[in-house]
Tab-separated table of C-alpha atoms and ligand atoms in Angstrom:
chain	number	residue	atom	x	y	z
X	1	UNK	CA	75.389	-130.300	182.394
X	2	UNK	CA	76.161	-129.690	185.347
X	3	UNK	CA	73.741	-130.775	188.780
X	4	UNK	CA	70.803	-128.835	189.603
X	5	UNK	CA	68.774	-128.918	192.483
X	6	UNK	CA	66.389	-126.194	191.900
X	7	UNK	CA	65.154	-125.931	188.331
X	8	UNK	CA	63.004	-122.922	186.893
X	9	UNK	CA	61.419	-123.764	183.709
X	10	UNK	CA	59.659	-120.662	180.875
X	11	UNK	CA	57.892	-121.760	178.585
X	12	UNK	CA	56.183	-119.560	175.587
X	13	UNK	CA	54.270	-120.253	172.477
X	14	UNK	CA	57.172	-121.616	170.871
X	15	UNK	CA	57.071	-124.645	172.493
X	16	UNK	CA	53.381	-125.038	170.956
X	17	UNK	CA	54.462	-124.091	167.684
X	18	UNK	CA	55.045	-127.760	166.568
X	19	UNK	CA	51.893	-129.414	167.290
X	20	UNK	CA	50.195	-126.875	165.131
X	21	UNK	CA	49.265	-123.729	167.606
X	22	UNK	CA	50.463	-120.278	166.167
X	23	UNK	CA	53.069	-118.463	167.857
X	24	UNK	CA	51.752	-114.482	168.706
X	25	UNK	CA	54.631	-113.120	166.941
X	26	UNK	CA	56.027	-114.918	164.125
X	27	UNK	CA	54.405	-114.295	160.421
X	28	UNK	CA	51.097	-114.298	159.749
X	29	UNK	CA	50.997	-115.524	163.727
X	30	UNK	CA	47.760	-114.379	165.973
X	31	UNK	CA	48.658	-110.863	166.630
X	32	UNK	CA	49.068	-110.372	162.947
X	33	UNK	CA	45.678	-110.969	162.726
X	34	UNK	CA	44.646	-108.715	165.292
X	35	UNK	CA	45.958	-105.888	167.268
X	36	UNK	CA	46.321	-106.708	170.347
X	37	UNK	CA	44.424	-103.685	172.043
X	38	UNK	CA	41.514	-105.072	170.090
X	39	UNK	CA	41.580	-108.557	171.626
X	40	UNK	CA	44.078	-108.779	174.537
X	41	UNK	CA	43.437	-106.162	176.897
X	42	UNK	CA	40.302	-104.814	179.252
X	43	UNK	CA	39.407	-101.998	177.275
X	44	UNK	CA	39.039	-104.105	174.038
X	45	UNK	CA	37.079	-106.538	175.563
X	46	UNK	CA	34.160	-103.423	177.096
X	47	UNK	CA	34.813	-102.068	173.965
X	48	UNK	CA	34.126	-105.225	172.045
X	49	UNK	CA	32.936	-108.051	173.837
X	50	UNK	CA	31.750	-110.827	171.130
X	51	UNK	CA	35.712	-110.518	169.112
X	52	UNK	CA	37.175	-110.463	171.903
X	53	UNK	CA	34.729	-113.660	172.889
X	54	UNK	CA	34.849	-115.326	169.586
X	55	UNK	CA	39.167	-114.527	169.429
X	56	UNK	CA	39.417	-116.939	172.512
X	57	UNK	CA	36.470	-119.600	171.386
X	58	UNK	CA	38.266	-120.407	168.275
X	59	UNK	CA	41.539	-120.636	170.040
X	60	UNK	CA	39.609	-122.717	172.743
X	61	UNK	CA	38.302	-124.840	170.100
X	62	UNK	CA	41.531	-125.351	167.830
X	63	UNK	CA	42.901	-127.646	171.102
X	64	UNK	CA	40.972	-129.964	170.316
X	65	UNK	CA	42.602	-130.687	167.146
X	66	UNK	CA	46.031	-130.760	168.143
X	67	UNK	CA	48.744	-132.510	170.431
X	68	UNK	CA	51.433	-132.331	172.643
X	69	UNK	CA	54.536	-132.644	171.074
X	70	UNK	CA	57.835	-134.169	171.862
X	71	UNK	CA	58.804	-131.150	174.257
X	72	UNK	CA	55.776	-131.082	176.032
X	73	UNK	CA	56.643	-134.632	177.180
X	74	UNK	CA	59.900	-134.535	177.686
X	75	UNK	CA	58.984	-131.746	180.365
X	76	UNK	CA	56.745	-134.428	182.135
X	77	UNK	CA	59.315	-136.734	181.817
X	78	UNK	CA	61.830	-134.749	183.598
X	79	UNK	CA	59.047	-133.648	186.353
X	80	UNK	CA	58.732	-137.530	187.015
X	81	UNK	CA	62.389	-138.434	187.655
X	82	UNK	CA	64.477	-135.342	188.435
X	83	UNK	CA	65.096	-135.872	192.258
X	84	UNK	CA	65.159	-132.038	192.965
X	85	UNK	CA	62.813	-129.098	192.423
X	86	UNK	CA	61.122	-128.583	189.565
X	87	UNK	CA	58.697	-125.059	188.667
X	88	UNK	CA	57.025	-125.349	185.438
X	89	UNK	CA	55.622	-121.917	184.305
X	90	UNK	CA	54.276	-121.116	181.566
X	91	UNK	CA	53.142	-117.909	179.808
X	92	UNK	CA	51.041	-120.212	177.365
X	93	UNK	CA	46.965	-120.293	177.820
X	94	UNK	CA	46.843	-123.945	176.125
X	95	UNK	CA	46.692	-127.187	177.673
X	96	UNK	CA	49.189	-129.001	176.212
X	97	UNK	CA	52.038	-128.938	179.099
X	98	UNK	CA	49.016	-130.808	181.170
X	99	UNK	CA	48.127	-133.120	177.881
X	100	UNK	CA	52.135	-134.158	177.666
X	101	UNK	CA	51.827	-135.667	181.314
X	102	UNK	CA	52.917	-132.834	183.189
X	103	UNK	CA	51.044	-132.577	186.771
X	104	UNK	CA	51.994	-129.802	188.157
X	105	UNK	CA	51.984	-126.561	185.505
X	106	UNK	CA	51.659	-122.450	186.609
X	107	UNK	CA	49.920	-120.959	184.098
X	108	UNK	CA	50.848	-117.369	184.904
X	109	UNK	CA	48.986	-115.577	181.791
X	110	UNK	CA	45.823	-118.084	182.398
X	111	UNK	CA	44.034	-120.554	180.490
X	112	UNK	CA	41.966	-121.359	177.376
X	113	UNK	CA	39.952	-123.763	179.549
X	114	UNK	CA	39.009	-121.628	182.740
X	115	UNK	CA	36.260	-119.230	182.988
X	116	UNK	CA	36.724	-115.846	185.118
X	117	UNK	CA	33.262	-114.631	186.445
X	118	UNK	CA	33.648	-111.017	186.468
X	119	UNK	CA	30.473	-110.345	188.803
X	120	UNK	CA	31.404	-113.296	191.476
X	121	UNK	CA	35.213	-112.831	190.674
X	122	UNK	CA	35.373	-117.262	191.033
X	123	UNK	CA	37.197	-118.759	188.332
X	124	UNK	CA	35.851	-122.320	187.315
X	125	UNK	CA	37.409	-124.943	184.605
X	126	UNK	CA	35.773	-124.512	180.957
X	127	UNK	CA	35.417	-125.929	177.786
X	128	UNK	CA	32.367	-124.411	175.517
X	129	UNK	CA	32.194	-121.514	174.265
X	130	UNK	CA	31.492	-118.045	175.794
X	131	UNK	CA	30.256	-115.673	172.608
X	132	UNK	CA	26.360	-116.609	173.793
X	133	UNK	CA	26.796	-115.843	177.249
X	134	UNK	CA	26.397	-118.806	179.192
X	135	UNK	CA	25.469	-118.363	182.518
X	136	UNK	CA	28.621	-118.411	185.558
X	137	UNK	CA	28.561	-122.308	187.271
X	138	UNK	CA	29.132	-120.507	190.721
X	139	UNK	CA	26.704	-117.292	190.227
X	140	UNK	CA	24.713	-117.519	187.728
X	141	UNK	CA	25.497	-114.332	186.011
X	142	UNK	CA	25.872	-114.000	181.930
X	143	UNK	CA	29.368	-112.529	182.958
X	144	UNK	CA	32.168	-115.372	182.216
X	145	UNK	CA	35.747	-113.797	179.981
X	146	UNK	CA	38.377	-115.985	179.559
X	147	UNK	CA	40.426	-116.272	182.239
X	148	UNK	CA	43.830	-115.014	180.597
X	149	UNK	CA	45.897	-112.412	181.812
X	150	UNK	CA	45.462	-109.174	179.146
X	151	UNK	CA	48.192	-106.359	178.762
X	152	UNK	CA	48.089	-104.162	181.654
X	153	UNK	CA	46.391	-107.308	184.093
X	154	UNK	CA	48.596	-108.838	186.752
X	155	UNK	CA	50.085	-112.168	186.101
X	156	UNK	CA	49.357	-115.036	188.151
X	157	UNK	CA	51.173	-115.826	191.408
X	158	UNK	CA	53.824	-113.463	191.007
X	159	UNK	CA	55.166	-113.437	194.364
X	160	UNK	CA	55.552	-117.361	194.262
X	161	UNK	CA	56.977	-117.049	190.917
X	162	UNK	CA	59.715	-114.236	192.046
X	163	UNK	CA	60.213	-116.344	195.394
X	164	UNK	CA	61.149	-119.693	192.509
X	165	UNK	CA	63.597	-117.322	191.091
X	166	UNK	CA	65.318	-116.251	193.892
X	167	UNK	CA	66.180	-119.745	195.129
X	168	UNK	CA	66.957	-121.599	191.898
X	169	UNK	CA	70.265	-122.491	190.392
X	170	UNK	CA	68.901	-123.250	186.894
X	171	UNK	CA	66.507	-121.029	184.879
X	172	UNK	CA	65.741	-122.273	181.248
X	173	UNK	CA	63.517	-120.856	179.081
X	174	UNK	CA	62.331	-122.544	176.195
X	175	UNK	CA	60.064	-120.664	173.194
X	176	UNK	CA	59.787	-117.402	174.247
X	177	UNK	CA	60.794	-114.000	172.678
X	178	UNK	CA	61.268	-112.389	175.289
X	179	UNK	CA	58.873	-109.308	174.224
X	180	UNK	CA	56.275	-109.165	177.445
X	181	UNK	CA	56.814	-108.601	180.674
X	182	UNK	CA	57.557	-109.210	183.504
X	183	UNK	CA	57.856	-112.868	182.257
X	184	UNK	CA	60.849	-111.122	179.871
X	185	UNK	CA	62.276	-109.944	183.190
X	186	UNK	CA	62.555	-113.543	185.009
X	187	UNK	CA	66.032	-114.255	183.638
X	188	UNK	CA	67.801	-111.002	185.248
X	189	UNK	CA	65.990	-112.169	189.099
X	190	UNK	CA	67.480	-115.549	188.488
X	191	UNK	CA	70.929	-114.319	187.635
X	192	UNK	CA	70.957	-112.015	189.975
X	193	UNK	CA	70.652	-114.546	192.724
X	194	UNK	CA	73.665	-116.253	190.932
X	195	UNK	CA	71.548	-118.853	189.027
X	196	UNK	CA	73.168	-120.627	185.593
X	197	UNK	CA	70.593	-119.140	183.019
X	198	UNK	CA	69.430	-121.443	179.547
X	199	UNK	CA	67.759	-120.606	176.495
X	200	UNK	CA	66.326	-122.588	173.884
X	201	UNK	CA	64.794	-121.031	170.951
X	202	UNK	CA	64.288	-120.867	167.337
X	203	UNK	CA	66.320	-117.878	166.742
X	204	UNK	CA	67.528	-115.424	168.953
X	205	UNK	CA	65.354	-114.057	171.624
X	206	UNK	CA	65.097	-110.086	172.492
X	207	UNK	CA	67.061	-111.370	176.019
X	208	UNK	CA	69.092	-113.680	174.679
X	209	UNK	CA	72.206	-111.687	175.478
X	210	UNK	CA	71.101	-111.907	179.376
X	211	UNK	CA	71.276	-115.944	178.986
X	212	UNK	CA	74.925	-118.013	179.606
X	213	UNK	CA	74.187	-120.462	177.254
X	214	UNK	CA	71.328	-120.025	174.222
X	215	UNK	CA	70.814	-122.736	172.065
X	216	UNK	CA	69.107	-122.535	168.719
X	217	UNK	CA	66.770	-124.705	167.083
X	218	UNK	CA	63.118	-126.575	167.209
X	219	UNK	CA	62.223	-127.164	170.507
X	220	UNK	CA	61.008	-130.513	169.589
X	221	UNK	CA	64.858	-131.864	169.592
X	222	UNK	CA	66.249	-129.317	171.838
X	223	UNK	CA	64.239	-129.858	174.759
X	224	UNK	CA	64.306	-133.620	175.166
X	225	UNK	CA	68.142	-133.554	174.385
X	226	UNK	CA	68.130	-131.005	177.551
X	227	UNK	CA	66.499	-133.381	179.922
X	228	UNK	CA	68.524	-136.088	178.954
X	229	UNK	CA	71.659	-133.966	180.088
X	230	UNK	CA	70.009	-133.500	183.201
X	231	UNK	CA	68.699	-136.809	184.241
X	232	UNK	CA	72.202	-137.982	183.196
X	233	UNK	CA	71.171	-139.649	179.837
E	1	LIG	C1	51.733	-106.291	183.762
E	1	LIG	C2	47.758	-114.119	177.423
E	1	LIG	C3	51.822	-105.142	185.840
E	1	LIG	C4	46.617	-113.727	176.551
E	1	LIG	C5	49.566	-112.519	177.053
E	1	LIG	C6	54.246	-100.095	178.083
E	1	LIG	C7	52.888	-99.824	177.989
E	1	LIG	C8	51.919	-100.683	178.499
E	1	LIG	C9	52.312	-101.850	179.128
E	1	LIG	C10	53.664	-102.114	179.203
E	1	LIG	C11	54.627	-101.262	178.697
E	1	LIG	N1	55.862	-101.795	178.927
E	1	LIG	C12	55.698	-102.967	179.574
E	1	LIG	C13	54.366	-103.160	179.758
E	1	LIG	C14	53.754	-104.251	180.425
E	1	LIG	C15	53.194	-105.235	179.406
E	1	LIG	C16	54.224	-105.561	178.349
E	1	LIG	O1	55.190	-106.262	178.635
E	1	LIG	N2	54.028	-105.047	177.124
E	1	LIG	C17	54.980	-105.337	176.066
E	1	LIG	C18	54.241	-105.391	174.726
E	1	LIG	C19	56.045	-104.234	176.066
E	1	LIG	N3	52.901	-106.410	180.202
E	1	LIG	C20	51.712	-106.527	180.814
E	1	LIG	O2	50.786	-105.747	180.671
E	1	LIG	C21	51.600	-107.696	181.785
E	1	LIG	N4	51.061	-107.205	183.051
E	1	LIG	O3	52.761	-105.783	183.400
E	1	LIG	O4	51.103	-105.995	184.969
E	1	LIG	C22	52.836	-105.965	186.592
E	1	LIG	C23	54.207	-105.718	186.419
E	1	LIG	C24	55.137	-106.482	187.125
E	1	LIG	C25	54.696	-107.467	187.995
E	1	LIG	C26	53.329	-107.700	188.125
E	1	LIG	C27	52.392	-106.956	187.407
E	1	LIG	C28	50.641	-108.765	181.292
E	1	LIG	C29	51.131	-109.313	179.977
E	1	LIG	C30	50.332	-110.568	179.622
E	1	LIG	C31	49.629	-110.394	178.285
E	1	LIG	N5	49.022	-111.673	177.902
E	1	LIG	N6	49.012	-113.712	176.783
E	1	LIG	C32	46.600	-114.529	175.273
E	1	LIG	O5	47.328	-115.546	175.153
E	1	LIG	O6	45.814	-114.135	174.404
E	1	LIG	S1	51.024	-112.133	176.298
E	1	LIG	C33	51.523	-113.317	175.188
E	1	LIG	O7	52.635	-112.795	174.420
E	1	LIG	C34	52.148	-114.566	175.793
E	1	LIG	O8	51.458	-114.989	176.937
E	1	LIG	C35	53.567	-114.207	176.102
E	1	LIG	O9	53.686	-113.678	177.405
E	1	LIG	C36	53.830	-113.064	175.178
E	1	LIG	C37	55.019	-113.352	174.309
E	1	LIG	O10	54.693	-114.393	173.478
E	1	LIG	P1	55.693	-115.650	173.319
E	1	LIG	O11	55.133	-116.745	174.137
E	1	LIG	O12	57.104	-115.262	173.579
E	1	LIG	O13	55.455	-115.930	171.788
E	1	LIG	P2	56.084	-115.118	170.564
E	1	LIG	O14	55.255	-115.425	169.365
E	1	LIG	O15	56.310	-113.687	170.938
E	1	LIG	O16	57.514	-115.781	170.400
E	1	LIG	C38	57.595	-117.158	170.107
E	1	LIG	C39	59.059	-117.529	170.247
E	1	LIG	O17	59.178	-118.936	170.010
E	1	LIG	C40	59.949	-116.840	169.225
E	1	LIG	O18	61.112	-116.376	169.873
E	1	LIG	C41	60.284	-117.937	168.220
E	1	LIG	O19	61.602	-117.816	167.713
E	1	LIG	C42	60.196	-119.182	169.076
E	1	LIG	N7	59.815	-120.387	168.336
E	1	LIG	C43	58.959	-120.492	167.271
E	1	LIG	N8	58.882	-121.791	166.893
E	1	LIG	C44	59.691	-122.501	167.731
E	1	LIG	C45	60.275	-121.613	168.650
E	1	LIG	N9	61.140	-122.015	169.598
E	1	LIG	C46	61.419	-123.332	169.652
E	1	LIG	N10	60.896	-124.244	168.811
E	1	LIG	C47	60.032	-123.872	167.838
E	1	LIG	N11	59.517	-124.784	167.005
């Protein structure tokens, strides 16, 4: 592996998949047991507050019972002792890139754990449950959602994101299928700016043919092989 100065890292549900969370799209995987109108986007949530509610409180609650895996940490690892610049993003909404040691993590699609206030518009960190309404910590108001990004919401610092991926000379992405966007998109801005482009996944991702190098298998023993490469073994 060559050196790298400027490394942009994608991560997706696939890197989760391992320590037990489902991945959106593969069988029987959390979109399979909803549609995704219903319980990831605006209108199914005015439509339908409490499944939309109760969808995100029992994914909330499953992180309790599991853990980081062997990716997860070798991401921290490599954010503690590569010597250049690291970005971290993820498209993920649990905890477990922050759980595996990593400090610095851009959660672009939002988080299980934070709590959007959609009367004040402040977003505070959260852990109970939202179906009964609890009152906002800033406001007051019986109007908390999760704070995740829904189809048709903009994603997280975007422009910072964009502004990564026109300066890097590495972009990896790791678990992803490359079905949403503009996170799907990320690979083409970093190639266009001449950046070497990595993928490692399962199976073959709807972008893999955009990638220089994709490497199959579980992310578990893909990932930490990667970092060795690039903090020289
Ligand atoms: C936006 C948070 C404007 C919530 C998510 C037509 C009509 C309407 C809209 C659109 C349209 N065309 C495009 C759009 C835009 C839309 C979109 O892309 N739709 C798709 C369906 C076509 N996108 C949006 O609306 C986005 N907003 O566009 O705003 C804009 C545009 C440009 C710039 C700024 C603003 C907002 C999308 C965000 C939606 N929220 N999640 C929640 O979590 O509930 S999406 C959700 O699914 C994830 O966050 C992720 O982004 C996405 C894909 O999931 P993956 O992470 O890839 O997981 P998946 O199951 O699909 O795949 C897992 C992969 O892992 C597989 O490849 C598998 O092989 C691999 N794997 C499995 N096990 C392992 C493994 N790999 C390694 N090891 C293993 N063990």
């Amino acid at each position: 592996m060559a050196e790298f100065e400027r490394i942009v890292i994608l991560t997706g549900a696939g890197i989760s998949a391992e320590s037990g969370i489902d991945t959106f799209r593969s069988a029987g995987g959390l979109w399979e047991q909803h549609r995704v109108e219903d319980v990831a986007t605006p209108e199914g949530f005015a439509r339908d507050p409490h499944l939309v509610l109760n969808f995100y409180d029992m994914r909330r609650a499953a992180l309790s019972k599991v853990e980081p895996n062997p990716a997860h940490e070798a991401l921290a690892r490599l954010e503690r002792e590569f010597s250049g610049e690291l970005l971290l993003v993820t498209q993920n909404v649990d905890d477990l890139h922050q759980r595996g040691g990593s400090g610095k993590v851009l959660h672009m699609h939002g988080e299980l754990k934070s709590a959007l206030c959609t009367s004040c518009e402040m977003r505070s960190r959260w852990e109970a449950p939202m179906l009964d309404r609890p009152p906002c910590p800033i406001c007051r108001a019986p109007t908390l959602r999760p704070d995740v990004v829904w189809f048709g919401e903009m994603p997280y610092e975007m422009a910072r994101i964009y502004h990564a991926l026109e300066t890097c000379d590495l972009f990896v992405s790791i678990g992803t299928s490359g079905a949403v966007y503009p996170a799907a998109g990320f690979v083409q801005e970093a190639r266009a700016n001449g950046a070497r482009t990595l993928e490692l996944n399962l199976e073959p991702s709807e972008g893999s043919r955009l990638f220089h190098e994709t490497r199959l298998g579980p992310a578990s023993q893909l990932v930490p092989q990667w970092v060795d490469e690039v903090l020289g073994g």
